[in-house]
Short mmCIF file of C-alpha atoms in Angstrom, two decimals:
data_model
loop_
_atom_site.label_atom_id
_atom_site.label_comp_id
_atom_site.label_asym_id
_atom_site.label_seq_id
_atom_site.Cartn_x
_atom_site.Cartn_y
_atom_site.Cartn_z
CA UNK A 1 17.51 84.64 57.47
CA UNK A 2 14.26 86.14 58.26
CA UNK A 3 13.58 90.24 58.36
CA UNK A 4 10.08 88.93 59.45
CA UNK A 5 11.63 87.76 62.61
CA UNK A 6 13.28 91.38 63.34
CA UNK A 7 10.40 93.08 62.75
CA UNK A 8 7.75 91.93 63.87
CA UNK A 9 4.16 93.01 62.52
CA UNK A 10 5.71 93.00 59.18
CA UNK A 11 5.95 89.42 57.40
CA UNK A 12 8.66 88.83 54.65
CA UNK A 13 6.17 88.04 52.17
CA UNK A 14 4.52 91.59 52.50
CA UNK A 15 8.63 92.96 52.02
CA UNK A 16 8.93 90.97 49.25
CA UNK A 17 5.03 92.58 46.95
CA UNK A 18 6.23 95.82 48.38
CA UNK A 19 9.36 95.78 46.94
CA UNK A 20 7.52 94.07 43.58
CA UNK A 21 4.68 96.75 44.46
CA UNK A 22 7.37 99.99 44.11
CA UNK A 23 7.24 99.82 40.37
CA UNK A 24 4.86 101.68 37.92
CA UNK A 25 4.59 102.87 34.28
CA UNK A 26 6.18 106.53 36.05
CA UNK A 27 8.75 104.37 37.62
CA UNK A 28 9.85 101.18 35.65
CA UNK A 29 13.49 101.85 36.72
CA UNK A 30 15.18 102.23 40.44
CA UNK A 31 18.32 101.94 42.12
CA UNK A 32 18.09 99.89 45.57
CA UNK A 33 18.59 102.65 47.51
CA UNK A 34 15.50 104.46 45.46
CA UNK A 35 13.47 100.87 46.11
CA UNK A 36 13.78 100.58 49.56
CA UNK A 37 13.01 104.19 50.31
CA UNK A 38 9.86 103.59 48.26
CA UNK A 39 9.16 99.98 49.09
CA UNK A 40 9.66 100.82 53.03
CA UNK A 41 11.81 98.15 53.35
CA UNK A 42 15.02 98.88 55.28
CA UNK A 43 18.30 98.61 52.59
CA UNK A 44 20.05 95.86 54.16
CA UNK A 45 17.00 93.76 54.14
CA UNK A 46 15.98 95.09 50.46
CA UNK A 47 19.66 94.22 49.28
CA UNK A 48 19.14 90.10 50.19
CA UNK A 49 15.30 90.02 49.40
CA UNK A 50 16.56 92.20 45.67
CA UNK A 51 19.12 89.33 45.28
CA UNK A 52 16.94 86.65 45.46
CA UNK A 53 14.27 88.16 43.12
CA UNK A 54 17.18 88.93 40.76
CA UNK A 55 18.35 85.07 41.22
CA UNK A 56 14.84 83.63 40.06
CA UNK A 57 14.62 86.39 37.09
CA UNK A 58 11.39 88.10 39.04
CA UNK A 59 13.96 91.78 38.72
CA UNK A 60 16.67 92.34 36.47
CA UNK A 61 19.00 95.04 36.03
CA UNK A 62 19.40 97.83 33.21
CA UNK A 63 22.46 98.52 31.31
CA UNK A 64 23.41 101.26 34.09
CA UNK A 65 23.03 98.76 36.93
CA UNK A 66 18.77 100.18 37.98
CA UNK A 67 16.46 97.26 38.78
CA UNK A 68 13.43 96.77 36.78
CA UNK A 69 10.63 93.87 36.32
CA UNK A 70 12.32 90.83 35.22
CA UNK A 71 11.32 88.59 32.26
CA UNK A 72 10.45 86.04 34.53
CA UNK A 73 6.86 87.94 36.04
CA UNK A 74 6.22 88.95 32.67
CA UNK A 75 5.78 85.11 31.43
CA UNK A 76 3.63 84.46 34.81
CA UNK A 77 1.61 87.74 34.19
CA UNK A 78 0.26 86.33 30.58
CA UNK A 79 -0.84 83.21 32.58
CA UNK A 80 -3.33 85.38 34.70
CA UNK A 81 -6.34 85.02 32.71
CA UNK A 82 -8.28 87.02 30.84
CA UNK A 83 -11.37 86.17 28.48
CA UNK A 84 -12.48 89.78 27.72
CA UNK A 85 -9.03 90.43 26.00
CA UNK A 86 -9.19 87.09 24.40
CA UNK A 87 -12.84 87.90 23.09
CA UNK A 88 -12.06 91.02 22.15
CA UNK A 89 -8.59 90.87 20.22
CA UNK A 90 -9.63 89.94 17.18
CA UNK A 91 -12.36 92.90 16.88
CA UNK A 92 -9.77 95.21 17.51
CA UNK A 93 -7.60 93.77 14.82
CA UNK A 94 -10.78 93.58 12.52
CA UNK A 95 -11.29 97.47 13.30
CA UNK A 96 -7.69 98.41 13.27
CA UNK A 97 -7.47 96.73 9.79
CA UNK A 98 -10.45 98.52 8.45
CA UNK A 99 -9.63 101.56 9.76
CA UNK A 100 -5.66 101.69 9.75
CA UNK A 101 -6.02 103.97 13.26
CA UNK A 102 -4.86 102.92 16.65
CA UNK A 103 -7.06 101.12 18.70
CA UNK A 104 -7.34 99.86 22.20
CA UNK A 105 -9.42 97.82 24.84
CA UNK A 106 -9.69 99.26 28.63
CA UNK A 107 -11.73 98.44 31.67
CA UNK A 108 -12.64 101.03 34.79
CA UNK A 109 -10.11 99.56 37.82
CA UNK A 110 -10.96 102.25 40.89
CA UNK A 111 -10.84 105.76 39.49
CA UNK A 112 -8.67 105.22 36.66
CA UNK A 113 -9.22 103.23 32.94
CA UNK A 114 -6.58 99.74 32.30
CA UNK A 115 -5.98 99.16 28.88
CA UNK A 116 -5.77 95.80 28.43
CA UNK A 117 -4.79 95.58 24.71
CA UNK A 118 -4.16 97.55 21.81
CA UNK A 119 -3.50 97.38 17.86
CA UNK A 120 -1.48 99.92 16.30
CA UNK A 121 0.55 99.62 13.09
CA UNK A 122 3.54 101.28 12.12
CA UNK A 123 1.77 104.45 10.60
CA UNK A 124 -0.21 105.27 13.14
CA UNK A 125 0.05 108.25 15.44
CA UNK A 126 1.98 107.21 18.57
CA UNK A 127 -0.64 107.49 22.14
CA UNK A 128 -0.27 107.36 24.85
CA UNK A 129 -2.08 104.02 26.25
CA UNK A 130 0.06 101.20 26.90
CA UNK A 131 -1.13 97.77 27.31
CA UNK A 132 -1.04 97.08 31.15
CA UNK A 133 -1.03 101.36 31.85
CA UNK A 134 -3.37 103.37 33.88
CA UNK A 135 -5.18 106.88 33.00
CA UNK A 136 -7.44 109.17 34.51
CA UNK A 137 -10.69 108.41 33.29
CA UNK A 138 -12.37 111.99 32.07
CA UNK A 139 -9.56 112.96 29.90
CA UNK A 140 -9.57 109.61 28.09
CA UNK A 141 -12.62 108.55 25.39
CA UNK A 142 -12.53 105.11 27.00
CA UNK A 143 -12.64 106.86 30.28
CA UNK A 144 -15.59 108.83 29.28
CA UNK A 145 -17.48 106.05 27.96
CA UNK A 146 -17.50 104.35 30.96
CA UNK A 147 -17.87 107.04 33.14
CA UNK A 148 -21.39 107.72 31.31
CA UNK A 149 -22.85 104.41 32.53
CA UNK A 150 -21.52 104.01 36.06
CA UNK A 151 -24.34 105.00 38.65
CA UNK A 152 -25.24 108.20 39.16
CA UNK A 153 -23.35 107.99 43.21
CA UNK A 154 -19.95 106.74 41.34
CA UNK A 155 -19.89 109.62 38.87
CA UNK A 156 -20.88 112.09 41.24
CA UNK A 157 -18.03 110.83 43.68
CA UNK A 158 -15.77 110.99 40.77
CA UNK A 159 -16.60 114.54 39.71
CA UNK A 160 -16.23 115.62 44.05
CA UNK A 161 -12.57 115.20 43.97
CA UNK A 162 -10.23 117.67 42.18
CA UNK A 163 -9.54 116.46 38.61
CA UNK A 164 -6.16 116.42 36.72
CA UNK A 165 -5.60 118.40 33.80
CA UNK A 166 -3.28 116.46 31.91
CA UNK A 167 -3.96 119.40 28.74
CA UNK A 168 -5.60 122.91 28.45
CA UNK A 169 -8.34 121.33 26.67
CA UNK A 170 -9.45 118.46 29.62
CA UNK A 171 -12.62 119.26 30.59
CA UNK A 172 -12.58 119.29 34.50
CA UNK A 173 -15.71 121.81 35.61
CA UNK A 174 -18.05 118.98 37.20
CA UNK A 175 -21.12 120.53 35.66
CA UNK A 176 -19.78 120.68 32.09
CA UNK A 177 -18.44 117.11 32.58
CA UNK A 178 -22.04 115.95 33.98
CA UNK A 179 -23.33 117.42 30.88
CA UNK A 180 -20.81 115.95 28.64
CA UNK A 181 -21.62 112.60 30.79
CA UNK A 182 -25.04 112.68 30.00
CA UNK A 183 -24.73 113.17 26.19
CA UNK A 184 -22.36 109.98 26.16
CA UNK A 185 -24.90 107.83 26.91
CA UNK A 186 -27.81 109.55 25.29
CA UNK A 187 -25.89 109.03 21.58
CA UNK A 188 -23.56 105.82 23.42
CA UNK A 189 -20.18 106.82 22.25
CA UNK A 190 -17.83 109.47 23.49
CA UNK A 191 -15.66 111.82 21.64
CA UNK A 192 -12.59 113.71 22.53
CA UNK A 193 -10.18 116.76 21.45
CA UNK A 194 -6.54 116.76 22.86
CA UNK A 195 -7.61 116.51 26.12
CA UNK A 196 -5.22 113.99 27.04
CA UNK A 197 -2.22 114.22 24.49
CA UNK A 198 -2.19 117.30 22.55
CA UNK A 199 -1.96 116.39 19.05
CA UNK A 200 -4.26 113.22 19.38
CA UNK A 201 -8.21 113.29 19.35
CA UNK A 202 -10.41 109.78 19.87
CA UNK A 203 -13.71 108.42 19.70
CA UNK A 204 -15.01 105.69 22.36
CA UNK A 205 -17.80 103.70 22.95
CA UNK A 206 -18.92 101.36 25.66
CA UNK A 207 -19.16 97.36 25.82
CA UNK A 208 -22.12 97.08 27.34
CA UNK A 209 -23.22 93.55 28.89
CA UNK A 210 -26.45 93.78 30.28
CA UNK A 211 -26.77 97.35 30.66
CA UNK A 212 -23.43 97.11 32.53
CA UNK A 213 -20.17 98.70 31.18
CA UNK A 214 -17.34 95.76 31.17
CA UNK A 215 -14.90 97.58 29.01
CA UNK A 216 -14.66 100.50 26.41
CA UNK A 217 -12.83 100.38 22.98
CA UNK A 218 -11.38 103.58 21.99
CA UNK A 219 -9.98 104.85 18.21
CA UNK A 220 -6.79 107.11 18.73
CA UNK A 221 -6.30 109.66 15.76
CA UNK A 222 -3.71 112.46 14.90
CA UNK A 223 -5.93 115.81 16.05
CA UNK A 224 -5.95 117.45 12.03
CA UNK A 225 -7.84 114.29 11.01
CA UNK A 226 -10.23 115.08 13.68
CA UNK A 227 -13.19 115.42 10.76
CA UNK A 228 -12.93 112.12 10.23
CA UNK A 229 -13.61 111.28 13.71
CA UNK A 230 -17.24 110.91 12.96
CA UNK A 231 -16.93 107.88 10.23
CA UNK A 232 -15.21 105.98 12.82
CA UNK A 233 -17.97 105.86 14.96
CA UNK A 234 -20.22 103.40 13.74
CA UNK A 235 -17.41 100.66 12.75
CA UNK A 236 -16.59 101.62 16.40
CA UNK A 237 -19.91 100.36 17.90
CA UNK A 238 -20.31 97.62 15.90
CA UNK A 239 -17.07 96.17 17.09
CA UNK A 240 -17.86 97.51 20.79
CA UNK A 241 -21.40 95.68 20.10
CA UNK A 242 -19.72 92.36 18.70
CA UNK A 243 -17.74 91.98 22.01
CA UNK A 244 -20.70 92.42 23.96
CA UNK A 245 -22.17 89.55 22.35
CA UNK A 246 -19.22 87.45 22.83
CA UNK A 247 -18.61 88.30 26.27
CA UNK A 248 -21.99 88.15 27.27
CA UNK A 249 -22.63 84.80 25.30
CA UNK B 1 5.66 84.82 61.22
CA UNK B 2 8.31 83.07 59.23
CA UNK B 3 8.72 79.53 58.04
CA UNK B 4 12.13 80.65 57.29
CA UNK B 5 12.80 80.75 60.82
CA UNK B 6 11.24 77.09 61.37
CA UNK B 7 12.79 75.61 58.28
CA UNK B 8 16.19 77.01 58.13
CA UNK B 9 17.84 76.78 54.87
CA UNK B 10 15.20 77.81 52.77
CA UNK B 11 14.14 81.84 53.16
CA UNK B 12 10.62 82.97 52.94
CA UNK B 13 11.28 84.65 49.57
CA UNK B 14 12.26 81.06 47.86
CA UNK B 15 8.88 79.80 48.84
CA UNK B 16 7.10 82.77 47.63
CA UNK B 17 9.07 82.59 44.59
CA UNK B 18 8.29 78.27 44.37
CA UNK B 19 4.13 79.12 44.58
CA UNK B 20 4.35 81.74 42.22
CA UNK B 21 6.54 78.95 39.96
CA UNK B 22 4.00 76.31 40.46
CA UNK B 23 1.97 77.50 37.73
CA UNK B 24 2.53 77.49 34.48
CA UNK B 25 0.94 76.77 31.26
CA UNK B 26 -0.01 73.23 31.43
CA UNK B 27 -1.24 73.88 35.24
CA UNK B 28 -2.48 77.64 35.29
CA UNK B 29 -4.71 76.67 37.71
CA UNK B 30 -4.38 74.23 40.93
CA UNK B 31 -5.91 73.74 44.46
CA UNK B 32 -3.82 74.80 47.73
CA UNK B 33 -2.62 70.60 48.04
CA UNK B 34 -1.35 70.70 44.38
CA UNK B 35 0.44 73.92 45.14
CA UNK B 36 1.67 72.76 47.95
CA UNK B 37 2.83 69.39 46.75
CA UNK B 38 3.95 71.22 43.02
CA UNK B 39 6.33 73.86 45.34
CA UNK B 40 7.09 71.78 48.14
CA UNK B 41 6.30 73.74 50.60
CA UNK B 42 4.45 72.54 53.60
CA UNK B 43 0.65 73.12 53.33
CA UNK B 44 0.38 75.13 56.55
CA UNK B 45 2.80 77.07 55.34
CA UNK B 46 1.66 77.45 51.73
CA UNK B 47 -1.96 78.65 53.34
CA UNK B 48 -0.63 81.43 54.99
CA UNK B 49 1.56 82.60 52.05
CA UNK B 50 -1.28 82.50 49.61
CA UNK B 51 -3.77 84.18 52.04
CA UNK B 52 -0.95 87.12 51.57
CA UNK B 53 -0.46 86.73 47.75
CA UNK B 54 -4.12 86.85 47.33
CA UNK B 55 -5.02 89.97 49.18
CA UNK B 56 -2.01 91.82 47.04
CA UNK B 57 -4.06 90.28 43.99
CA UNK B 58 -0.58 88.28 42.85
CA UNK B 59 -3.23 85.24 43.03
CA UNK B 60 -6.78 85.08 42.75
CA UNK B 61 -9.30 81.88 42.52
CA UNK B 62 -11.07 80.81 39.50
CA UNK B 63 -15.00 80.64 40.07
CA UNK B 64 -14.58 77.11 41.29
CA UNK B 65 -12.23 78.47 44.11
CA UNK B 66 -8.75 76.79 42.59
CA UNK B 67 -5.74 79.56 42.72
CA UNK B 68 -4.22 81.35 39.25
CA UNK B 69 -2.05 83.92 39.05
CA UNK B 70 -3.96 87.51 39.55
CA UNK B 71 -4.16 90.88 37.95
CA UNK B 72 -1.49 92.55 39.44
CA UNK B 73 0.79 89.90 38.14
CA UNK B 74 0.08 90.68 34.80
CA UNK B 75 0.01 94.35 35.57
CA UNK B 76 3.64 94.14 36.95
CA UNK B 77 4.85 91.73 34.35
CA UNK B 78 4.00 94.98 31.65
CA UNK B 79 6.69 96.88 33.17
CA UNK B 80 9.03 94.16 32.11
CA UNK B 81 11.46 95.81 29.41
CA UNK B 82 10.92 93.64 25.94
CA UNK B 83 12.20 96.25 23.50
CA UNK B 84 12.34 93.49 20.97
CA UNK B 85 8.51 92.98 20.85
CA UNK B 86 8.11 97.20 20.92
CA UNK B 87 10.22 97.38 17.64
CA UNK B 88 8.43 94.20 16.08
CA UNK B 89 4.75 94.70 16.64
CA UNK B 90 4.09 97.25 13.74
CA UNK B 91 5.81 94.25 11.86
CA UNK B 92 3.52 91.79 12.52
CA UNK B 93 1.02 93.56 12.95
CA UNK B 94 1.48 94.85 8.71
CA UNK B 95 2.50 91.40 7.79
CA UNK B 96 -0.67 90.06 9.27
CA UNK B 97 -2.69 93.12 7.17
CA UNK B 98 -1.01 92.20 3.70
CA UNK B 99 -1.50 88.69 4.30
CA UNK B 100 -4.64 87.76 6.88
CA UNK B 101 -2.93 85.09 8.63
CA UNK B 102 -1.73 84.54 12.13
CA UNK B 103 2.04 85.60 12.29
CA UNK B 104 3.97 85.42 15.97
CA UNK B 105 7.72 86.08 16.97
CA UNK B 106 9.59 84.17 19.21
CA UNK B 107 13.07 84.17 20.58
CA UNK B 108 15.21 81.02 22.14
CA UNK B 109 15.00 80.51 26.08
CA UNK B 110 17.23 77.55 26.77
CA UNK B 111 16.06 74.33 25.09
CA UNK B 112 12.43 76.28 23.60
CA UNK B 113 10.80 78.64 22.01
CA UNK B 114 9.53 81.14 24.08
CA UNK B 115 6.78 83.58 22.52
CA UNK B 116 6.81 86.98 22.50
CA UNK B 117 4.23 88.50 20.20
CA UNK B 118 1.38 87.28 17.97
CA UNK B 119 -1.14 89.20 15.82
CA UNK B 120 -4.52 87.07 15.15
CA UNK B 121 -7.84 87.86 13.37
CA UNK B 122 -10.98 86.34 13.51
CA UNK B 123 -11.06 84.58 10.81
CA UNK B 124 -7.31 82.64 11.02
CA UNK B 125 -6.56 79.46 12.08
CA UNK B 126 -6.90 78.51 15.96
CA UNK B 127 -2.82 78.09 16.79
CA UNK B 128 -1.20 76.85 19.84
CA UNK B 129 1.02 79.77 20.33
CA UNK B 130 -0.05 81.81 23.40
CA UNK B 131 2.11 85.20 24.16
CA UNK B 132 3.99 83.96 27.23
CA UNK B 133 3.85 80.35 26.14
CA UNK B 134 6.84 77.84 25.50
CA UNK B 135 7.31 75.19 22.90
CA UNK B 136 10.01 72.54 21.75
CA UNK B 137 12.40 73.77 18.88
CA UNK B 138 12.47 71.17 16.72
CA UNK B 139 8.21 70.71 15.62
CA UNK B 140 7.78 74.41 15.39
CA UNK B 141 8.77 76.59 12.13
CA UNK B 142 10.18 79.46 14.74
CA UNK B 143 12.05 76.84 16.65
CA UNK B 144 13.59 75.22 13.30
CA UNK B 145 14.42 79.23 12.07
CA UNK B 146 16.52 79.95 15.56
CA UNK B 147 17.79 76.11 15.90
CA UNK B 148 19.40 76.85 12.53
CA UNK B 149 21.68 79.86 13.15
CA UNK B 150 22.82 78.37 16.81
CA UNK B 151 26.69 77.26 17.18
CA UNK B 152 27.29 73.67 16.37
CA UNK B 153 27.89 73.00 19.26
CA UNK B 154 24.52 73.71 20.48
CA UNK B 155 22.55 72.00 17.42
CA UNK B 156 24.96 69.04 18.65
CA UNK B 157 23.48 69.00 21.95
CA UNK B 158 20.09 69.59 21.36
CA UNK B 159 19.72 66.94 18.87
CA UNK B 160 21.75 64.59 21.25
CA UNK B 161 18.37 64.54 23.90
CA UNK B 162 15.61 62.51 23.07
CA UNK B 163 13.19 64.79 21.02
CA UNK B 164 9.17 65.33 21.62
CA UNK B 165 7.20 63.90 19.12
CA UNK B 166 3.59 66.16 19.37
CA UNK B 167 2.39 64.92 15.71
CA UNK B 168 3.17 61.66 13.42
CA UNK B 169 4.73 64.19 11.16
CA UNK B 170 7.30 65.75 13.46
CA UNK B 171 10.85 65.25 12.15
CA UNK B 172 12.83 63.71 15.65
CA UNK B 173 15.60 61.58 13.38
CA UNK B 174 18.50 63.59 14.47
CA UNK B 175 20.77 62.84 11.07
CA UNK B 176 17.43 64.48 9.29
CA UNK B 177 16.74 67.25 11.74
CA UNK B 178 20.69 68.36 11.36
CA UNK B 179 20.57 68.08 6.76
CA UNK B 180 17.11 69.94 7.62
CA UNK B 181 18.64 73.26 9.49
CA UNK B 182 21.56 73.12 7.37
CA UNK B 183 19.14 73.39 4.43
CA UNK B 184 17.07 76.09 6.46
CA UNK B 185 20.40 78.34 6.82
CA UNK B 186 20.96 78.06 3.22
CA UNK B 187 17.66 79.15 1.92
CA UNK B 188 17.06 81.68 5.16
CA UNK B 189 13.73 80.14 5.83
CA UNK B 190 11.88 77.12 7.17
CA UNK B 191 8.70 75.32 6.08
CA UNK B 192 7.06 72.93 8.58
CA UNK B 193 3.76 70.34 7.89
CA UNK B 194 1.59 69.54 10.65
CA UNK B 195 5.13 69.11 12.90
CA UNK B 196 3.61 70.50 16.11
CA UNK B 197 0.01 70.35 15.51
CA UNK B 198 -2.55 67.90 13.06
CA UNK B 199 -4.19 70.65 10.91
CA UNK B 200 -1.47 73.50 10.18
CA UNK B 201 1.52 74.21 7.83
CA UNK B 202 4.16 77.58 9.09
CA UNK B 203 6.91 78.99 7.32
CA UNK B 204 9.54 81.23 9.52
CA UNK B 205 12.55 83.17 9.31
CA UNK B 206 14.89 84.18 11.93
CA UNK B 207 15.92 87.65 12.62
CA UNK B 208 19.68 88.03 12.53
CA UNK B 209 21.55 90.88 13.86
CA UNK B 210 25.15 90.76 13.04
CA UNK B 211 24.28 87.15 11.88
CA UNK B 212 22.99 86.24 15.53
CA UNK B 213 19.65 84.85 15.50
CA UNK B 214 17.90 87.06 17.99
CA UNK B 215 14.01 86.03 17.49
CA UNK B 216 12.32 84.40 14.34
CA UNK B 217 8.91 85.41 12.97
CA UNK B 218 6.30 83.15 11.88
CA UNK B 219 3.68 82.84 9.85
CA UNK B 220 0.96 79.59 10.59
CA UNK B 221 -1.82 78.35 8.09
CA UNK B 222 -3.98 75.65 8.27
CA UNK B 223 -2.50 72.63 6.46
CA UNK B 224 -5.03 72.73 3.18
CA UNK B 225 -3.27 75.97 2.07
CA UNK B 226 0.25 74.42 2.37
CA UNK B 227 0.63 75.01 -0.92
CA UNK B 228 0.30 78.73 -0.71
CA UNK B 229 3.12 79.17 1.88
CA UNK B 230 5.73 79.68 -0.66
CA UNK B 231 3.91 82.92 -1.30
CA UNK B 232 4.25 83.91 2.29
CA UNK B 233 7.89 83.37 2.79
CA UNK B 234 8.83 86.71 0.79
CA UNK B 235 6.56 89.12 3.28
CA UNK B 236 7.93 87.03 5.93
CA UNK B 237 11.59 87.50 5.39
CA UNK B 238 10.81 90.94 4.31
CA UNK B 239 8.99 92.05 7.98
CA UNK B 240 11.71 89.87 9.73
CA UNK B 241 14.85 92.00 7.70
CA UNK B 242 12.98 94.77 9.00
CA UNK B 243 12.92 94.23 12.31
CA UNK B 244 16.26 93.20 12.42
CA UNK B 245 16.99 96.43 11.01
CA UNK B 246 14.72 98.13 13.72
CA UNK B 247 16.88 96.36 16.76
CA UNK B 248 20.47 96.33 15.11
CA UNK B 249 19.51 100.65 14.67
#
């Protein structure tokens, strides 16, 4: 029964999260063959361990036959707790209904913003955030406003590698970014034109718990309303503010 | 490396898949004995299988070191498909802007109500619906709105079990629950008073596509505004006709 027995150095358990482990927001959908390739797991072995993940609802299938995450791990996910999205939900839906714009919650996870929720209504402008997603952080407002308060080593390690440029407009010299990083924090709210999504432009600003950045709320507007970026800002950091409070309280 | 290989009859994957199934709402968090004891699997066994689980994140402990499912649980259980709770959310989310009060959709998973969505503000009622979370059919207005467009056969069978009874004011006689639905399929809607929790009132309608009763959306107030729920039930059936139109499209 046991692939960990054949191979030895390799436990089933570690088969089994790779296999779990071989789907992302670019791949939500894959055939076996496709999931072992990807999971390292040799077919045969991915065909039983697929079959019992299928059994207990953790994979399912698509109408043309692909496996994806199963309804089963989604109910288990929302038991995985988390207060910050708890504390914060109902200032985004306090800001969203205010407002009327898109708005979202992320946190910094490595190099790359989470967003961890997200209020949007049906006449929004569609973004591209999704709740459990991952972006780059310096094309992203959220990204940027947590960027600006991570220590000076993090940012500069950040700005070392070579950055993707998801738009002509990212910003992705290191010095201009610095810069950029640096006026973020002096005014504590970060703004951004279709440098992620053409079309799209966004304002951000920090939750800030004792001078450290847990999370970033971000306002997602169609790019020809960008003048009214600047009106958004302060309803911004008063709801980034209010979360602080309840997160640090 | 494989308590497969010592127990045979049960694969490595099933006891994965029975710690992972060990929590759930009630118990989101135990120690390694309750996990042990709640999977059945043997506590040696269970040790090494966490130690695993918790370096891919699956798990992680709660500040006083007991075990809950982890961030990469919940990050995975995103990529589950719910196309349902896509199309409904700028539903809900506009219902809960015209009206200010907590609204949530569920659909039927065997004998309860499972929930997909809910839109809260700050200022609503505290409700026992949790995204993810389960409750009986019968106390809940959602529950009451699905129960009613099930086969007669069904209705037949759930009413044949012996029936929760969370408040004084649930309804559990089975010859009243069944002249109840019937009256809830004739009017398209369902009231409920303090059935599943002391304190608040809910009104719900189901969400029929081809006259199948594929979620039901709900609306929950506390109890001293019962009397403005008739109000409500307009909006309601009005988001939950659109979304019906949205998934039958």
């Amino acid at each position: 029964m046991s692939g960990g027995a054949r191979e030895p150095g390799r436990s089933v358990t570690s088969k089994v999260l790779a296999i779990l482990g071989a789907f992302d927001a670019a791949r939500p959908q894959l055939t076996l063959t496709e999931l072992a390739a990807r999971s390292g797991v040799p077919l045969s072995t991915a065909h039983r361990l697929v079959g019992e993940l299928e059994e207990w609802r953790a994979l399912s299938r698509s109408p043309d036959g692909r496996l994806r995450v199963g309804p089963r791990l989604w109910e288990l996910g929302q038991l995985a707790p988390n207060r910050l999205q708890e504390l914060a939900h109902p200032w985004l839906q306090e800001l969203f209904g205010s407002t009327g714009e898109n708005v979202h919650l992320a946190v910094r996870d490595g190099l790359e913003v989470l967003y961890v929720d997200k209020v949007y209504g049906r006449r929004a402008v569609p973004i591209v955030s999704r709740i459990g997603g991952r972006l780059p952080m310096h094309p992203t407002g959220v990204g940027k406003a947590l960027l600006a308060y991570e220590p000076d080593w993090f940012v500069k390690s950040y700005l070392a590698r070579k950055l993707e440029r998801p738009t002509t407009h990212t910003i992705v010299e290191p010095g201009r970014l610095a810069r950029e990083l640096a006026a973020v924090r002096a005014q504590g709210y970060a703004l951004t034109y279709e440098e992620m999504t053409p079309g799209s432009c966004s304002a951000a600003a920090p939750v800030l718990v004792d001078g450290r950045p847990v999370a970033a709320l971000g306002i997602v507007l169609s790019s020809r309303r960008a003048r009214e970026l600047p009106r958004l800002v302060e309803p911004l950091r008063a709801a980034a503010r209010g979360i602080a409070a309840s997160y640090g309280g």
